[in-house]
Short mmCIF file of C-alpha atoms and ligand atoms in Angstrom, two decimals:
data_model
loop_
_atom_site.label_atom_id
_atom_site.label_comp_id
_atom_site.label_asym_id
_atom_site.label_seq_id
_atom_site.Cartn_x
_atom_site.Cartn_y
_atom_site.Cartn_z
CA UNK A 1 105.34 65.54 86.49
CA UNK A 2 103.32 67.21 84.20
CA UNK A 3 100.55 69.76 85.56
CA UNK A 4 97.22 70.19 84.10
CA UNK A 5 94.74 72.89 84.14
CA UNK A 6 91.65 72.54 86.18
CA UNK A 7 88.46 73.35 84.43
CA UNK A 8 84.82 72.38 84.91
CA UNK A 9 85.49 70.13 87.93
CA UNK A 10 88.25 68.01 85.92
CA UNK A 11 91.79 68.33 85.32
CA UNK A 12 92.32 69.66 81.47
CA UNK A 13 94.95 68.73 79.39
CA UNK A 14 95.59 70.04 75.65
CA UNK A 15 98.73 68.35 74.40
CA UNK A 16 99.31 70.89 71.85
CA UNK A 17 100.27 73.53 74.19
CA UNK A 18 103.83 74.26 75.33
CA UNK A 19 105.33 73.29 78.65
CA UNK A 20 107.48 75.21 80.64
CA UNK A 21 109.87 73.48 83.23
CA UNK A 22 109.22 74.42 86.90
CA UNK A 23 112.55 74.93 88.92
CA UNK A 24 113.38 74.38 92.57
CA UNK A 25 115.39 77.46 93.35
CA UNK A 26 117.38 75.62 96.16
CA UNK A 27 118.58 73.24 94.07
CA UNK A 28 117.87 73.81 90.36
CA UNK A 29 116.20 70.62 89.88
CA UNK A 30 113.31 70.73 87.19
CA UNK A 31 110.46 69.46 89.58
CA UNK A 32 107.37 69.72 87.01
CA UNK A 33 106.06 70.95 83.48
CA UNK A 34 103.45 73.39 83.58
CA UNK A 35 101.18 73.91 80.45
CA UNK A 36 100.86 77.36 79.14
CA UNK A 37 97.45 77.85 78.07
CA UNK A 38 96.13 79.12 74.78
CA UNK A 39 93.23 81.54 74.52
CA UNK A 40 90.86 78.77 73.29
CA UNK A 41 91.59 76.72 76.84
CA UNK A 42 90.84 80.20 78.62
CA UNK A 43 87.75 80.06 76.78
CA UNK A 44 86.69 76.77 77.86
CA UNK A 45 87.46 77.95 81.23
CA UNK A 46 85.20 80.83 81.20
CA UNK A 47 82.41 79.20 79.58
CA UNK A 48 82.64 76.50 82.36
CA UNK A 49 82.76 79.68 85.00
CA UNK A 50 79.61 81.02 83.48
CA UNK A 51 77.59 77.87 83.82
CA UNK A 52 78.58 77.04 87.38
CA UNK A 53 78.36 80.26 88.77
CA UNK A 54 74.41 80.25 88.07
CA UNK A 55 73.83 77.40 89.94
CA UNK A 56 76.34 78.28 92.54
CA UNK A 57 74.58 81.49 93.08
CA UNK A 58 71.36 79.74 93.88
CA UNK A 59 72.90 78.15 96.71
CA UNK A 60 72.43 80.14 100.13
CA UNK A 61 75.36 81.48 101.02
CA UNK A 62 75.54 79.58 104.65
CA UNK A 63 75.49 76.51 102.51
CA UNK A 64 78.06 77.79 100.31
CA UNK A 65 80.24 78.44 103.58
CA UNK A 66 80.03 74.49 104.01
CA UNK A 67 82.42 73.99 101.28
CA UNK A 68 84.84 76.57 102.67
CA UNK A 69 84.72 74.45 105.98
CA UNK A 70 85.68 71.66 103.94
CA UNK A 71 88.53 73.36 102.35
CA UNK A 72 89.73 74.39 105.85
CA UNK A 73 89.81 70.99 107.04
CA UNK A 74 91.48 69.73 103.85
CA UNK A 75 94.24 72.12 104.15
CA UNK A 76 94.49 71.50 107.76
CA UNK A 77 94.97 67.40 106.87
CA UNK A 78 97.45 68.55 104.05
CA UNK A 79 99.36 71.18 105.85
CA UNK A 80 102.73 69.36 106.10
CA UNK A 81 102.57 67.89 102.51
CA UNK A 82 101.47 71.35 101.08
CA UNK A 83 104.13 73.04 103.13
CA UNK A 84 106.88 70.87 101.31
CA UNK A 85 105.50 71.36 97.97
CA UNK A 86 105.70 75.17 98.79
CA UNK A 87 109.18 75.30 99.82
CA UNK A 88 110.41 73.06 97.15
CA UNK A 89 108.83 75.44 94.36
CA UNK A 90 109.18 78.79 96.12
CA UNK A 91 112.09 78.30 98.18
CA UNK A 92 110.61 80.07 101.64
CA UNK A 93 111.86 77.96 104.64
CA UNK A 94 109.67 75.18 105.69
CA UNK A 95 108.53 77.02 108.86
CA UNK A 96 107.61 79.94 106.75
CA UNK A 97 105.56 77.66 104.08
CA UNK A 98 103.48 76.22 107.05
CA UNK A 99 102.65 79.69 108.18
CA UNK A 100 101.60 80.64 104.88
CA UNK A 101 99.21 77.16 104.78
CA UNK A 102 98.13 78.51 108.03
CA UNK A 103 97.09 81.25 106.66
CA UNK A 104 94.93 79.62 104.00
CA UNK A 105 93.39 77.46 106.78
CA UNK A 106 92.71 80.55 108.98
CA UNK A 107 90.90 82.45 105.84
CA UNK A 108 88.79 79.38 105.21
CA UNK A 109 87.24 79.17 108.50
CA UNK A 110 86.71 82.84 108.75
CA UNK A 111 85.21 83.29 105.54
CA UNK A 112 82.67 80.49 106.18
CA UNK A 113 81.70 82.40 109.28
CA UNK A 114 81.24 85.36 106.79
CA UNK A 115 79.11 83.48 104.60
CA UNK A 116 76.63 83.34 107.51
CA UNK A 117 76.65 87.07 107.59
CA UNK A 118 77.21 88.55 104.06
CA UNK A 119 75.91 91.74 105.77
CA UNK A 120 73.81 94.32 103.99
CA UNK A 121 72.21 97.29 105.47
CA UNK A 122 68.38 97.96 106.92
CA UNK A 123 67.73 101.50 107.52
CA UNK A 124 64.49 103.48 107.91
CA UNK A 125 62.82 104.80 104.92
CA UNK A 126 61.99 108.47 104.94
CA UNK A 127 58.67 107.70 103.92
CA UNK A 128 55.77 105.96 106.07
CA UNK A 129 55.06 102.47 105.28
CA UNK A 130 58.18 101.77 103.21
CA UNK A 131 60.90 99.67 103.85
CA UNK A 132 64.67 100.03 102.84
CA UNK A 133 67.59 97.79 102.69
CA UNK A 134 70.72 96.70 100.82
CA UNK A 135 71.83 93.39 100.08
CA UNK A 136 74.96 91.86 98.56
CA UNK A 137 74.87 90.00 95.23
CA UNK A 138 77.45 88.18 93.69
CA UNK A 139 79.44 89.71 90.41
CA UNK A 140 79.78 86.59 88.56
CA UNK A 141 83.17 85.53 87.52
CA UNK A 142 86.31 86.89 89.27
CA UNK A 143 89.68 86.97 87.48
CA UNK A 144 92.41 86.30 89.93
CA UNK A 145 96.00 87.02 88.78
CA UNK A 146 98.45 86.17 91.59
CA UNK A 147 102.45 86.30 92.00
CA UNK A 148 104.64 83.38 93.20
CA UNK A 149 105.79 84.91 96.44
CA UNK A 150 102.73 83.63 98.28
CA UNK A 151 101.50 81.35 95.77
CA UNK A 152 98.73 79.66 97.85
CA UNK A 153 98.18 82.49 100.87
CA UNK A 154 97.34 85.23 98.37
CA UNK A 155 95.03 83.16 96.01
CA UNK A 156 92.93 82.07 99.27
CA UNK A 157 92.87 85.52 100.30
CA UNK A 158 91.04 86.33 96.95
CA UNK A 159 89.35 82.79 96.00
CA UNK A 160 87.58 82.05 99.30
CA UNK A 161 85.74 85.54 99.83
CA UNK A 162 84.96 85.47 96.02
CA UNK A 163 83.23 82.16 96.03
CA UNK A 164 81.38 82.32 99.49
CA UNK A 165 79.80 85.57 97.62
CA UNK A 166 78.32 83.24 94.94
CA UNK A 167 80.97 83.97 92.25
CA UNK A 168 83.01 81.35 89.94
CA UNK A 169 86.52 81.94 89.74
CA UNK A 170 89.20 82.03 86.78
CA UNK A 171 92.66 81.84 88.68
CA UNK A 172 95.75 82.08 86.77
CA UNK A 173 98.73 81.60 89.37
CA UNK A 174 102.45 82.73 88.51
CA UNK A 175 104.32 80.47 86.28
CA UNK A 176 106.88 80.00 88.83
CA UNK A 177 104.88 78.37 91.45
CA UNK A 178 102.09 76.21 89.54
CA UNK A 179 102.47 73.15 91.77
CA UNK A 180 100.97 74.41 94.95
CA UNK A 181 98.24 75.67 92.76
CA UNK A 182 97.69 72.44 91.07
CA UNK A 183 97.52 70.86 94.87
CA UNK A 184 95.03 73.57 95.79
CA UNK A 185 92.79 72.53 92.29
CA UNK A 186 92.78 69.19 93.80
CA UNK A 187 91.15 70.19 97.21
CA UNK A 188 88.60 72.33 95.43
CA UNK A 189 87.94 68.93 93.57
CA UNK A 190 87.81 66.86 96.58
CA UNK A 191 85.40 69.08 98.23
CA UNK A 192 83.04 68.68 95.36
CA UNK A 193 82.34 72.27 94.58
CA UNK A 194 80.00 72.40 91.76
CA UNK A 195 81.62 72.17 88.30
CA UNK A 196 83.05 75.34 87.04
CA UNK A 197 82.95 77.43 90.17
CA UNK A 198 86.53 77.32 90.44
CA UNK A 199 88.86 77.10 87.48
CA UNK A 200 92.70 77.30 87.03
CA UNK A 201 94.38 78.12 84.15
CA UNK A 202 98.22 78.17 83.96
CA UNK A 203 99.40 80.53 81.17
CA UNK A 204 101.89 83.62 80.61
CA UNK A 205 101.09 87.00 82.17
CA UNK A 206 101.19 88.84 78.95
CA UNK A 207 98.84 86.35 77.10
CA UNK A 208 96.46 84.89 79.54
CA UNK A 209 97.03 87.74 82.19
CA UNK A 210 96.04 90.23 79.59
CA UNK A 211 93.23 88.07 78.03
CA UNK A 212 91.76 87.77 81.72
CA UNK A 213 91.58 91.61 82.08
CA UNK A 214 90.00 92.33 79.17
CA UNK A 215 87.50 89.12 78.41
CA UNK A 216 84.06 90.88 78.74
CA UNK A 217 82.62 87.68 80.51
CA UNK A 218 85.07 88.48 83.51
CA UNK A 219 83.49 91.27 85.76
CA UNK A 220 86.20 91.79 88.56
CA UNK A 221 90.16 91.45 88.45
CA UNK A 222 91.81 90.75 91.72
CA UNK A 223 95.46 91.15 91.34
CA UNK A 224 98.55 90.78 93.32
CA UNK A 225 101.87 91.51 91.89
CA UNK A 226 104.41 94.40 90.96
CA UNK A 227 103.49 98.09 90.77
CA UNK A 228 104.77 98.00 86.99
CA UNK A 229 102.50 95.13 86.17
CA UNK A 230 99.62 96.42 88.41
CA UNK A 231 99.60 99.83 86.23
CA UNK A 232 99.03 97.56 82.98
CA UNK A 233 96.37 95.72 84.48
CA UNK A 234 94.61 98.90 85.92
CA UNK A 235 94.91 100.85 82.48
CA UNK A 236 93.49 97.75 80.59
CA UNK A 237 90.90 96.85 83.08
CA UNK A 238 89.89 100.81 83.17
CA UNK A 239 89.40 101.12 79.64
CA UNK A 240 86.89 97.66 80.06
CA UNK A 241 85.19 99.42 82.97
CA UNK A 242 86.16 96.65 85.41
CA UNK A 243 86.53 96.97 88.85
CA UNK A 244 90.10 95.98 89.29
CA UNK A 245 91.81 95.40 93.02
CA UNK A 246 95.66 95.90 92.73
CA UNK A 247 97.72 94.76 95.56
CA UNK A 248 100.99 95.74 94.97
CA UNK A 249 104.60 96.44 95.92
CA UNK A 250 106.13 97.87 99.03
CA UNK A 251 109.19 99.93 100.50
CA UNK A 252 108.40 98.97 104.24
CA UNK A 253 110.25 100.37 106.96
CA UNK A 254 110.96 99.67 110.79
CA UNK A 255 111.27 102.86 112.91
CA UNK A 256 113.47 102.33 116.12
CA UNK A 257 113.22 104.99 118.65
CA UNK A 258 115.91 106.09 121.06
CA UNK A 259 113.75 104.43 123.84
CA UNK A 260 113.03 101.39 122.07
CA UNK A 261 113.66 97.72 123.53
CA UNK A 262 116.46 97.08 121.49
CA UNK A 263 116.56 93.46 121.61
CA UNK A 264 113.11 93.23 120.62
CA UNK A 265 113.81 95.65 117.60
CA UNK A 266 116.31 93.56 116.36
CA UNK A 267 114.39 90.14 116.60
CA UNK A 268 111.38 91.94 114.61
CA UNK A 269 113.87 93.45 111.92
CA UNK A 270 115.72 90.19 111.31
CA UNK A 271 112.15 88.24 110.93
CA UNK A 272 110.69 91.30 108.89
CA UNK A 273 113.71 91.70 106.73
CA UNK A 274 115.41 88.32 105.80
CA UNK A 275 112.15 86.10 106.25
CA UNK A 276 110.91 84.58 102.83
CA UNK A 277 114.83 86.09 101.75
CA UNK A 278 113.17 89.40 101.88
CA UNK A 279 110.48 88.44 99.04
CA UNK A 280 107.48 89.59 100.82
CA UNK A 281 105.40 92.45 99.85
CA UNK A 282 105.63 93.64 103.74
CA UNK A 283 109.36 92.94 103.91
CA UNK A 284 111.36 95.55 105.96
CA UNK A 285 113.95 96.89 103.69
CA UNK A 286 114.62 100.20 105.58
CA UNK A 287 115.44 100.65 109.25
CA UNK A 288 114.86 104.33 110.23
CA UNK A 289 116.88 104.82 113.52
CA UNK A 290 117.44 107.58 116.11
CA UNK A 291 120.83 108.51 115.83
CA UNK A 292 121.62 108.12 119.73
CA UNK A 293 120.99 104.29 119.47
CA UNK A 294 122.12 103.41 115.95
CA UNK A 295 125.72 102.42 116.52
CA UNK A 296 124.07 99.96 119.40
CA UNK A 297 121.19 98.68 117.00
CA UNK A 298 123.55 98.18 114.29
CA UNK A 299 126.30 96.05 116.20
CA UNK A 300 123.28 93.93 117.53
CA UNK A 301 121.75 93.40 114.08
CA UNK A 302 125.38 92.70 112.86
CA UNK A 303 125.70 89.89 115.45
CA UNK A 304 122.19 88.56 115.13
CA UNK A 305 122.94 88.49 111.22
CA UNK A 306 125.60 86.22 111.79
CA UNK A 307 123.76 83.68 113.20
CA UNK A 308 121.35 83.32 110.35
CA UNK A 309 121.75 79.84 108.38
CA UNK A 310 121.14 79.97 104.89
CA UNK A 311 120.16 77.17 102.78
CA UNK A 312 117.55 74.86 101.35
CA UNK A 313 114.64 75.75 102.94
CA UNK A 314 113.31 72.00 103.60
CA UNK A 315 116.52 71.60 106.14
CA UNK A 316 114.92 72.84 109.26
CA UNK A 317 118.11 74.35 110.55
CA UNK A 318 118.16 76.99 107.76
CA UNK A 319 116.50 80.43 108.32
CA UNK A 320 116.80 82.03 104.99
CA UNK A 321 116.34 80.35 101.79
CA UNK A 322 117.12 81.21 98.31
CA UNK A 323 115.49 83.84 96.12
CA UNK A 324 112.79 82.70 93.37
CA UNK A 325 115.64 82.59 90.40
CA UNK A 326 118.70 83.70 88.93
CA UNK A 327 117.27 86.75 87.46
CA UNK A 328 116.15 88.05 90.83
CA UNK A 329 119.63 87.22 92.06
CA UNK A 330 121.23 89.52 89.64
CA UNK A 331 118.71 92.58 90.28
CA UNK A 332 119.34 92.35 94.09
CA UNK A 333 123.07 92.29 93.47
CA UNK A 334 122.82 95.40 90.96
CA UNK A 335 120.64 97.08 93.76
CA UNK A 336 123.65 96.38 96.12
CA UNK A 337 126.19 97.75 93.72
CA UNK A 338 124.12 100.87 93.09
CA UNK A 339 124.05 101.65 96.76
CA UNK A 340 127.78 101.81 97.00
CA UNK A 341 127.88 104.25 94.23
CA UNK A 342 125.08 106.49 96.21
CA UNK A 343 127.21 106.44 99.18
CA UNK A 344 125.87 103.97 101.36
CA UNK A 345 128.35 101.86 103.73
CA UNK A 346 128.11 98.11 103.28
CA UNK A 347 128.52 96.54 106.71
CA UNK A 348 127.85 92.91 106.14
CA UNK A 349 126.75 90.71 102.99
CA UNK A 350 126.45 92.27 99.50
CA UNK A 351 127.29 89.49 97.55
CA UNK A 352 125.95 86.11 95.68
CA UNK A 353 126.75 83.07 97.99
CA UNK A 354 128.87 80.59 96.16
CA UNK A 355 130.71 77.22 97.15
CA UNK A 356 129.39 73.99 97.95
CA UNK A 357 125.23 73.71 97.64
CA UNK A 358 125.12 77.53 97.00
CA UNK A 359 126.30 76.71 93.46
CA UNK A 360 123.25 74.60 92.84
CA UNK A 361 120.73 77.54 93.84
CA UNK A 362 120.10 81.05 94.13
CA UNK A 363 121.62 82.31 97.24
CA UNK A 364 122.09 86.05 98.38
CA UNK A 365 124.06 86.82 101.43
CA UNK A 366 121.82 88.90 104.02
CA UNK A 367 123.08 92.31 103.47
CA UNK A 368 123.06 95.56 105.83
CA UNK A 369 124.21 99.04 104.75
CA UNK A 370 124.43 102.15 106.89
CA UNK A 371 124.79 105.81 105.73
CA UNK A 372 121.65 105.38 103.53
CA UNK A 373 120.19 108.62 102.16
CA UNK A 374 116.46 108.56 102.43
CA UNK A 375 116.40 109.43 98.83
CA UNK A 376 118.79 106.81 97.19
CA UNK A 377 117.22 103.79 94.98
CA UNK A 378 118.17 101.69 97.85
CA UNK A 379 115.94 103.35 100.13
CA UNK A 380 113.27 104.11 97.32
CA UNK A 381 112.47 100.99 95.35
CA UNK A 382 111.43 97.56 96.08
CA UNK A 383 114.39 95.28 95.98
CA UNK A 384 112.61 92.11 96.78
CA UNK A 385 115.56 90.46 98.35
CA UNK A 386 117.63 90.22 101.90
CA UNK A 387 118.79 93.62 101.82
CA UNK A 388 118.38 96.34 104.53
CA UNK A 389 119.51 99.90 104.85
CA UNK A 390 119.87 101.85 108.07
CA UNK A 391 118.62 105.19 107.70
CA UNK A 392 119.87 107.96 110.37
CA UNK A 393 116.98 110.35 112.07
CA UNK A 394 117.02 112.81 114.81
CA UNK A 395 113.21 112.80 115.86
CA UNK A 396 109.90 111.18 115.33
CA UNK A 397 108.91 113.79 113.18
CA UNK A 398 111.85 113.21 111.07
CA UNK A 399 111.07 109.30 111.20
CA UNK A 400 107.69 109.67 110.09
CA UNK A 401 108.41 111.95 107.06
CA UNK A 402 111.24 109.60 106.02
CA UNK A 403 108.98 106.62 106.37
CA UNK A 404 106.36 108.39 104.14
CA UNK A 405 108.27 109.66 101.54
CA UNK A 406 108.38 106.87 99.47
CA UNK A 407 105.71 106.14 96.54
CA UNK A 408 104.55 102.80 98.32
CA UNK A 409 102.22 102.49 101.33
CA UNK A 410 102.17 98.77 102.70
CA UNK A 411 103.41 98.25 106.00
CA UNK A 412 105.43 100.25 108.66
CA UNK A 413 106.50 99.42 112.29
CA UNK A 414 107.90 101.75 115.39
CA UNK A 415 109.69 100.31 118.38
CA UNK A 416 109.10 102.61 121.38
CA UNK A 417 108.02 102.43 124.99
CA UNK A 418 106.31 105.56 124.95
CA UNK A 419 102.50 105.92 124.92
CA UNK A 420 102.51 109.29 122.98
CA UNK A 421 104.93 108.18 120.53
CA UNK A 422 102.97 105.25 119.62
CA UNK A 423 99.73 107.05 119.31
CA UNK A 424 101.20 109.95 117.18
CA UNK A 425 102.82 107.64 115.12
CA UNK A 426 99.72 105.09 114.52
CA UNK A 427 98.04 108.44 113.33
CA UNK A 428 100.96 109.70 111.03
CA UNK A 429 102.11 106.88 109.56
CA UNK A 430 100.78 106.95 106.19
CA UNK A 431 100.85 103.07 105.21
CA UNK A 432 97.77 100.73 105.01
CA UNK A 433 99.22 98.73 107.95
CA UNK A 434 101.41 99.84 111.01
CA UNK A 435 102.61 97.74 113.66
CA UNK A 436 103.73 98.74 117.20
CA UNK A 437 106.62 97.02 118.71
CA UNK A 438 106.60 94.41 115.99
CA UNK A 439 108.17 93.87 112.73
CA UNK A 440 106.54 94.79 109.45
CA UNK A 441 105.00 91.39 108.88
CA UNK A 442 102.25 89.34 110.52
CA UNK A 443 99.00 90.34 109.05
CA UNK A 444 95.94 88.50 110.20
CA UNK A 445 93.02 87.22 107.88
CA UNK A 446 90.36 89.36 109.68
CA UNK A 447 91.52 92.60 109.22
CA UNK A 448 91.96 94.51 106.20
CA UNK A 449 95.27 93.84 104.24
CA UNK A 450 96.44 96.33 101.67
CA UNK A 451 98.34 99.72 101.16
CA UNK A 452 98.10 103.41 100.20
CA UNK A 453 99.77 105.20 97.40
CA UNK A 454 101.54 103.15 94.88
CA UNK A 455 101.01 99.80 96.91
CA UNK A 456 97.44 99.51 95.54
CA UNK A 457 94.24 101.45 94.28
CA UNK A 458 92.13 101.56 97.39
CA UNK A 459 90.86 98.30 97.51
CA UNK A 460 91.74 95.41 100.54
CA UNK A 461 92.21 91.89 100.82
CA UNK A 462 91.41 89.75 103.76
CA UNK A 463 88.84 91.14 106.46
CA UNK A 464 85.09 91.80 105.72
CA UNK A 465 86.01 94.70 103.17
CA UNK A 466 87.23 91.92 100.83
CA UNK A 467 83.64 91.12 100.39
CA UNK A 468 83.32 94.55 98.88
CA UNK A 469 85.08 93.63 96.00
CA UNK A 470 83.41 90.56 95.34
CA UNK A 471 79.61 91.77 95.59
CA UNK A 472 77.38 94.28 94.20
CA UNK A 473 75.16 95.90 96.43
CA UNK A 474 71.76 96.31 95.43
CA UNK A 475 69.32 98.78 97.32
CA UNK A 476 65.65 97.52 98.02
CA UNK A 477 62.81 99.96 98.64
CA UNK A 478 59.55 98.23 99.07
CA UNK A 479 56.45 100.64 99.41
CA UNK A 480 53.70 99.07 101.32
CA UNK A 481 51.62 102.08 101.59
CA UNK A 482 49.18 101.39 98.29
CA UNK A 483 49.87 104.89 97.02
CA UNK A 484 51.95 106.83 95.20
CA UNK A 485 55.02 108.09 97.57
CA UNK A 486 57.62 110.15 96.20
CA UNK A 487 60.99 110.61 97.99
CA UNK A 488 62.54 113.71 98.45
CA UNK A 489 58.99 115.54 97.31
CA UNK A 490 56.23 113.92 99.81
CA UNK A 491 57.68 114.68 103.21
P1 NAD B 1 104.46 90.31 88.57
O1 NAD B 1 103.85 91.27 88.40
O2 NAD B 1 105.66 90.05 87.59
O3 NAD B 1 103.15 89.07 88.19
C1 NAD B 1 102.00 88.82 88.99
C2 NAD B 1 101.09 88.13 88.18
O4 NAD B 1 100.76 88.96 87.38
C3 NAD B 1 101.75 86.89 87.63
O5 NAD B 1 100.75 85.74 87.60
C4 NAD B 1 101.70 87.17 86.28
O6 NAD B 1 102.14 86.16 85.11
C5 NAD B 1 100.70 88.32 85.72
N1 NAD B 1 101.47 89.25 84.81
C6 NAD B 1 102.50 89.52 84.19
N2 NAD B 1 102.09 90.19 83.21
C7 NAD B 1 100.98 90.58 83.22
C8 NAD B 1 100.16 91.39 82.39
N3 NAD B 1 100.58 92.20 81.18
N4 NAD B 1 98.86 91.40 82.53
C9 NAD B 1 98.16 90.58 83.19
N5 NAD B 1 98.86 89.92 84.33
C10 NAD B 1 100.35 89.66 84.10
O7 NAD B 1 104.75 90.04 90.14
P2 NAD B 1 105.55 89.00 91.12
O8 NAD B 1 107.15 89.24 90.59
O9 NAD B 1 104.81 87.40 90.65
O10 NAD B 1 105.24 89.18 92.52
C11 NAD B 1 106.14 89.96 93.29
C12 NAD B 1 105.55 91.48 93.27
O11 NAD B 1 104.08 91.22 93.91
C13 NAD B 1 106.24 92.39 94.22
O12 NAD B 1 106.08 93.47 93.66
C14 NAD B 1 105.44 92.35 95.46
O13 NAD B 1 105.53 93.06 96.26
C15 NAD B 1 104.12 92.15 95.03
N6 NAD B 1 103.04 91.68 96.07
C16 NAD B 1 102.16 92.29 96.71
C17 NAD B 1 101.42 91.87 97.52
C18 NAD B 1 100.40 92.59 98.49
O14 NAD B 1 99.27 92.21 98.89
N7 NAD B 1 100.49 94.34 98.18
C19 NAD B 1 101.67 90.49 98.24
C20 NAD B 1 102.52 89.75 97.43
C21 NAD B 1 103.06 89.93 96.43
#
């Protein structure tokens, strides 16, 4: 299958462009060819977005919401088909792929509701016969640059609030996962959005990504990806005085206190650490465990890890799929080797899976270390694979210090039955998301999603706060006194 860009309400191909193979990481089969746009193609998309946005911004927001409702309905109708596409190109197991489509459905219906509000403020003026309010207005064109690990969930968290706010978008999906973006473009097309409101341009990060960030017609950049790329995007976007939203990496921990329900904690850790083969920004890669229950937790974890079935995500029996590509496989393994040099003790896993169907794809054995030092690279850097380190602590204070002492700040979790511990932890954990008696994953679309420190630059996807990124706020004063009234002077 040859994919095409989606520009000005039509699929758009330029045969002179280079095509890359799209590979199924479970089988290494080539499943599509994706074009790599030239700057000319991007320019065509930006011109289409400029035209489309003018018309779109004049449609009342509650009417724009109707399109989002239609998008939600289409996603629901195609959920199973889309989940299969997602599993084939990204590798996550089918149950999780369905979950990701559901996230898009939830966001479509939720944001359709926000289109009926798009709240500004009304506030009393300090002067008589004067009315004061603020309203939200669209920015214009929004550039979306998105990663492969949530190739439809993350883009929809951005695209839906962007368009309901009256903007047009130019979206560059990750080159590893373009098929789901292509299928999403079909849905945008089927609901009849005015031409140019949504444009999907496939291309390399260094060429097309960079040009999106610096193009003067694009007002806001909404980026999700690695911290190293995010830093480049921030630098370039900052130079061009753009509003840049960055959702970046994580180094998320589950804290297990000595009074925790250990079976519950183990279930949460397994799901957070090995779901999506550890390739979630919120994946648990550190378990900070109270010394009194370390041995018991370790035994229970090992016994549950033995039950994990690994293989092609299309097979419902598998709980862990492949990682995205060979490069990721070798990167994960290099961290495992480094951890051993750093003094950590390997309890299970620690190798690339080989033999039979494993030889076809990119499979890594779920891996558990103990005796991990909080400052070891395994405990500090994002590995993005099914690798977890146990870090022993003696108190809640120490657990919180270890949790917070990383450069990232996305998600954290604590298992305890003590209400005082719960309240201290939710106050003192410094991440953007905190879970109590649940793992590090499982955000819902109507609360803000994002992190502190190296995980981003203060913006949030999802929730009503997402609208802050995609709107300009205009403060309006209406003086009906019929005379000059001077604020700060005549009162
Ligand atoms: P990546 O940074 O390699 O790529 C992300 C996107 O940026 C891709 O579309 C890529 O083509 C593009 N890109 C690459 N170089 C660019 C450049 N110089 N200028 C502009 N765009 C460029 O990240 P990835 O490997 O696709 O995704 C995994 C990362 O994403 C992990 O670090 C993960 O934690 C993070 N992530 C974060 C969140 C969050 O919400 N915090 C969610 C999902 C993934």
